[in-house]
CSV table of C-alpha atoms in Angstrom, one decimal:
chain,number,residue,atom,x,y,z
A,4,MET,CA,97.0,322.6,134.5
A,5,GLU,CA,95.9,326.2,134.3
A,6,CYS,CA,92.3,326.9,135.6
A,7,ALA,CA,91.1,330.1,134.4
A,8,PHE,CA,87.8,330.0,136.2
A,9,PHE,CA,89.6,330.1,139.0
A,10,VAL,CA,90.0,333.6,139.1
A,11,SER,CA,91.4,335.2,142.5
A,12,PHE,CA,88.2,338.2,143.9
A,13,ALA,CA,90.9,340.7,144.5
A,14,ARG,CA,90.7,340.9,140.7
A,15,ARG,CA,87.5,340.6,139.9
A,16,ARG,CA,85.6,343.5,138.4
A,17,THR,CA,82.2,342.3,139.7
A,18,MET,CA,80.6,339.9,142.5
A,19,SER,CA,77.2,338.6,143.3
A,20,ARG,CA,75.4,340.3,145.7
A,21,VAL,CA,75.7,336.8,148.9
A,22,CYS,CA,79.8,336.8,147.5
A,23,LYS,CA,79.8,340.4,149.3
A,24,TRP,CA,76.8,339.7,152.2
A,25,ARG,CA,78.3,336.3,152.7
A,26,LEU,CA,82.5,338.9,153.0
A,27,ALA,CA,80.7,340.8,155.9
A,28,ASN,CA,78.7,337.9,158.0
A,29,SER,CA,81.6,335.2,158.0
A,30,GLY,CA,85.9,334.8,159.2
A,31,LYS,CA,88.7,334.1,157.6
A,32,ARG,CA,89.8,330.6,158.2
A,33,SER,CA,91.8,330.4,160.8
A,34,ALA,CA,93.7,327.4,159.1
A,35,THR,CA,93.9,325.9,155.4
A,36,PRO,CA,91.5,323.7,154.4
A,37,THR,CA,91.4,319.7,155.3
A,38,HIS,CA,88.1,318.6,153.6
A,39,VAL,CA,86.4,318.9,150.3
A,40,VAL,CA,82.5,318.3,150.5
A,41,VAL,CA,80.0,317.8,147.2
A,42,HIS,CA,76.8,319.2,148.2
A,43,TYR,CA,73.5,319.6,144.8
A,44,THR,CA,72.0,322.3,144.3
A,45,GLY,CA,68.5,320.1,145.1
A,46,VAL,CA,66.5,322.1,142.1
A,47,ALA,CA,66.1,320.7,138.9
A,48,GLU,CA,67.4,323.1,136.0
A,49,ALA,CA,69.1,325.4,138.4
A,50,THR,CA,72.1,327.4,137.3
A,51,PRO,CA,74.2,329.4,139.5
A,52,GLU,CA,73.0,332.5,138.5
A,53,GLY,CA,69.4,331.2,140.2
A,54,VAL,CA,71.4,329.5,143.7
A,55,LEU,CA,72.6,332.6,144.7
A,56,ARG,CA,69.6,334.7,144.3
A,57,ALA,CA,68.0,332.0,145.9
A,58,TRP,CA,71.2,331.7,149.1
A,59,GLU,CA,71.0,335.6,148.8
A,60,LYS,CA,67.3,335.2,150.6
A,61,ARG,CA,68.2,332.4,152.1
A,62,GLY,CA,71.2,333.8,153.9
A,63,ALA,CA,72.4,331.1,156.2
A,64,GLN,CA,73.2,329.6,153.1
A,65,SER,CA,76.6,329.3,150.2
A,66,SER,CA,79.5,327.7,149.2
A,67,HIS,CA,82.3,328.4,147.1
A,68,TYR,CA,82.5,327.1,144.1
A,69,ILE,CA,78.6,326.4,142.0
A,70,ILE,CA,79.5,323.5,138.1
A,71,ASP,CA,76.1,324.2,136.1
A,72,LEU,CA,75.5,321.9,133.4
A,73,ASN,CA,77.7,323.0,130.4
A,74,GLY,CA,80.3,322.6,133.2
A,75,ARG,CA,81.2,325.7,134.1
A,76,VAL,CA,82.5,326.7,136.9
A,77,VAL,CA,81.3,329.6,139.6
A,78,PRO,CA,83.0,330.8,141.8
A,79,ALA,CA,81.1,332.0,145.0
A,80,LEU,CA,83.4,332.4,148.0
A,81,PRO,CA,87.0,332.6,147.9
A,82,GLU,CA,87.8,329.7,149.8
A,83,TYR,CA,89.8,331.5,152.5
A,84,ILE,CA,86.4,332.9,153.4
A,85,ILE,CA,84.1,330.6,155.9
A,86,ALA,CA,80.6,328.9,153.7
A,87,TRP,CA,78.3,327.6,155.2
A,88,HIS,CA,77.7,324.1,153.5
A,89,VAL,CA,77.6,321.7,156.5
A,90,GLY,CA,76.9,323.7,159.2
A,91,ASP,CA,79.5,320.8,161.7
A,92,GLY,CA,79.3,317.9,160.3
A,93,GLN,CA,78.1,316.1,161.9
A,94,PRO,CA,75.5,313.4,162.0
A,95,VAL,CA,72.3,314.9,162.2
A,96,GLU,CA,69.8,311.8,163.4
A,97,GLU,CA,66.6,311.8,161.3
A,98,TYR,CA,68.5,312.3,158.2
A,99,TRP,CA,68.1,308.6,156.3
A,100,GLY,CA,72.2,308.6,156.2
A,101,ALA,CA,72.7,308.6,159.7
A,102,ALA,CA,74.4,305.3,160.3
A,103,HIS,CA,76.7,306.0,157.5
A,104,ALA,CA,77.7,309.3,158.5
A,105,GLU,CA,78.7,307.9,161.8
A,106,GLY,CA,80.9,305.3,160.3
A,107,TRP,CA,83.1,307.5,157.8
A,108,HIS,CA,83.8,310.0,161.1
A,109,LYS,CA,85.3,306.9,162.8
A,110,THR,CA,87.9,306.6,160.2
A,111,PRO,CA,91.1,308.5,159.9
A,112,ALA,CA,90.0,310.8,157.1
A,113,ALA,CA,87.8,312.4,159.7
A,114,ALA,CA,90.0,313.4,162.4
A,115,SER,CA,90.3,316.7,161.1
A,116,PHE,CA,86.9,317.1,160.4
A,117,THR,CA,85.0,320.6,161.5
A,118,GLY,CA,83.0,320.6,158.8
A,119,ASN,CA,82.2,324.7,157.6
A,120,ARG,CA,85.7,325.9,159.0
A,121,CYS,CA,88.0,322.7,157.4
A,122,SER,CA,86.7,322.6,154.2
A,123,ILE,CA,85.4,323.9,150.0
A,124,GLY,CA,82.1,323.4,149.8
A,125,VAL,CA,81.1,323.1,146.4
A,126,ASP,CA,77.6,322.4,144.6
A,127,VAL,CA,76.4,320.8,141.1
A,128,CYS,CA,73.3,321.6,138.9
A,129,CYS,CA,71.3,318.4,138.6
A,130,MET,CA,69.0,317.3,136.0
A,131,LYS,CA,65.6,315.5,136.7
A,132,ARG,CA,64.0,312.6,134.8
A,133,ASP,CA,60.4,313.5,137.1
A,134,LYS,CA,60.3,317.1,137.8
A,135,THR,CA,56.8,317.5,139.2
A,136,SER,CA,58.5,316.0,142.6
A,137,ARG,CA,61.9,317.1,143.5
A,138,HIS,CA,62.0,314.4,147.2
A,139,ALA,CA,65.2,313.7,148.8
A,140,THR,CA,64.3,309.7,148.2
A,141,ASP,CA,64.0,310.5,144.1
A,142,ALA,CA,66.0,307.9,142.0
A,143,ASP,CA,65.4,310.1,139.2
A,144,TRP,CA,68.1,313.1,140.0
A,145,TRP,CA,71.2,313.1,137.0
A,146,CYS,CA,74.3,315.3,136.2
A,147,THR,CA,75.5,316.0,133.2
A,148,ASP,CA,78.4,314.3,131.7
A,149,SER,CA,79.8,317.5,131.1
A,150,THR,CA,79.2,318.7,135.5
A,151,ILE,CA,81.0,316.3,135.8
A,152,ARG,CA,84.4,316.0,134.2
A,153,SER,CA,84.6,319.8,135.1
A,154,LEU,CA,83.5,318.5,139.0
A,155,ILE,CA,86.8,315.9,138.1
A,156,ASP,CA,89.2,319.0,136.8
A,157,LEU,CA,87.9,321.1,139.9
A,158,LEU,CA,88.6,318.7,143.2
A,159,ALA,CA,91.9,317.9,141.5
A,160,ASP,CA,92.3,321.2,141.5
A,161,ILE,CA,91.6,322.6,145.3
A,162,CYS,CA,93.3,318.9,146.2
A,163,ARG,CA,96.3,319.7,145.0
A,164,ARG,CA,96.7,324.0,145.5
A,165,ASN,CA,95.8,322.6,149.0
A,166,HIS,CA,97.0,319.5,150.0
A,167,ILE,CA,94.5,317.7,150.9
A,168,PRO,CA,94.5,313.8,149.5
A,169,PRO,CA,91.0,312.1,147.8
A,170,SER,CA,89.9,310.6,151.0
A,171,ARG,CA,88.8,313.8,152.6
A,172,ILE,CA,86.7,314.3,149.2
A,173,LEU,CA,83.5,314.1,150.8
A,174,ARG,CA,79.5,314.1,149.8
A,175,HIS,CA,77.6,315.3,152.5
A,176,PHE,CA,76.0,312.1,153.0
A,177,ASP,CA,79.0,311.3,154.5
A,178,ALA,CA,78.8,313.9,156.5
A,179,THR,CA,75.7,314.0,158.5
A,180,GLY,CA,73.8,311.4,156.0
A,181,LYS,CA,71.5,313.5,154.2
A,182,LEU,CA,71.4,312.9,150.8
A,183,CYS,CA,73.3,314.6,148.9
A,184,PRO,CA,74.3,314.9,146.5
A,185,ARG,CA,71.1,312.8,145.5
A,186,PRO,CA,72.8,311.6,141.9
A,187,PHE,CA,75.9,310.1,143.8
A,188,VAL,CA,74.3,308.4,147.3
A,189,SER,CA,72.5,305.5,146.2
A,190,TYR,CA,68.5,305.0,147.5
A,191,LYS,CA,65.8,302.8,146.8
A,192,GLY,CA,63.5,306.2,145.0
A,193,GLU,CA,59.6,305.0,143.6
A,194,ASP,CA,61.1,304.9,140.5
A,195,GLY,CA,63.7,302.0,140.9
A,196,GLN,CA,67.3,302.0,143.0
A,197,GLN,CA,69.7,304.6,142.1
A,198,SER,CA,73.8,303.3,141.2
A,199,GLY,CA,75.4,306.6,142.9
A,200,ASP,CA,77.1,305.3,144.6
A,201,ALA,CA,79.1,303.4,142.1
A,202,LEU,CA,79.9,306.7,140.3
A,203,TRP,CA,81.2,308.3,143.3
A,204,GLU,CA,83.9,305.7,143.6
A,205,ARG,CA,84.7,306.5,139.7
A,206,ILE,CA,84.7,310.0,140.9
A,207,ILE,CA,86.8,309.8,143.1
A,208,ALA,CA,89.4,307.1,141.5
A,209,ALA,CA,89.5,309.5,138.7
A,210,VAL,CA,90.0,312.6,141.5
A,211,ALA,CA,93.3,310.2,142.6
A,212,LYS,CA,94.3,309.6,139.2
A,213,GLU,CA,94.7,313.4,137.6
A,214,LEU,CA,96.8,313.5,141.6
A,215,GLY,CA,99.5,311.0,140.7
A,216,GLU,CA,98.1,308.3,143.3
C-alpha cells in the first residue's frame, strides 16, 4: 500500500512550531519501535491543527500522528523521535482501569514495553453528542467511520514497516488504565453503556487481516 501521507520530514517544506519544539527537546530512539499506542483528543470535533497548537502551549504532550474527523492523517512527529504520549507506560492506581492495565502488563506482548521510548503514538479526533460535558466517564464519545478506516490503514502501515504484531497495538487504557481512547473503551457512564471494547477488538482484527494474519 502506497501511503502518501507518510511523507519524510526531511522533504516537507513546512513543519508546525510544535514539531520544531519537540525535535529540539526530545531524543532519538535507540531502537526500532515495538508497540503502538492509540489515544483520543478528548476535545469534541477538534482538528489536528488545534491539537498541535494545544500541545505547543502545554509543552509536555505529543503523538506521532493525528487523524481528523474526515480520515485525514496528519504526521506530527517523525517516528524516530520519542513522543510524549504515555509516559513510562506503567499502570496508574488512580485511573479507573488500573487493574486492567496491570493484567495487560503481565502478558508476553508487554515484555518489552517501556512507554514513550518504545512506542509510536496515534491520536484520533472524535465527536460527542453532549458537548456541554467532556468527561472521560461520559458514554457519548464516538469516532466517525472515516476516522476508524484511516486508523486501521495507519496502524497496518506502521506495523508492517516496523514489524510490530497486532498484539502490540494497545490503547492508552491498556498501558495505564486511563479511559483513553474513550470511544474504544467500555465504561458505563451516566448516559448509558458504551461498547468500546467490542469496537476496539474489531479494529485490531481488521489490522490483522490487512497484515495477512
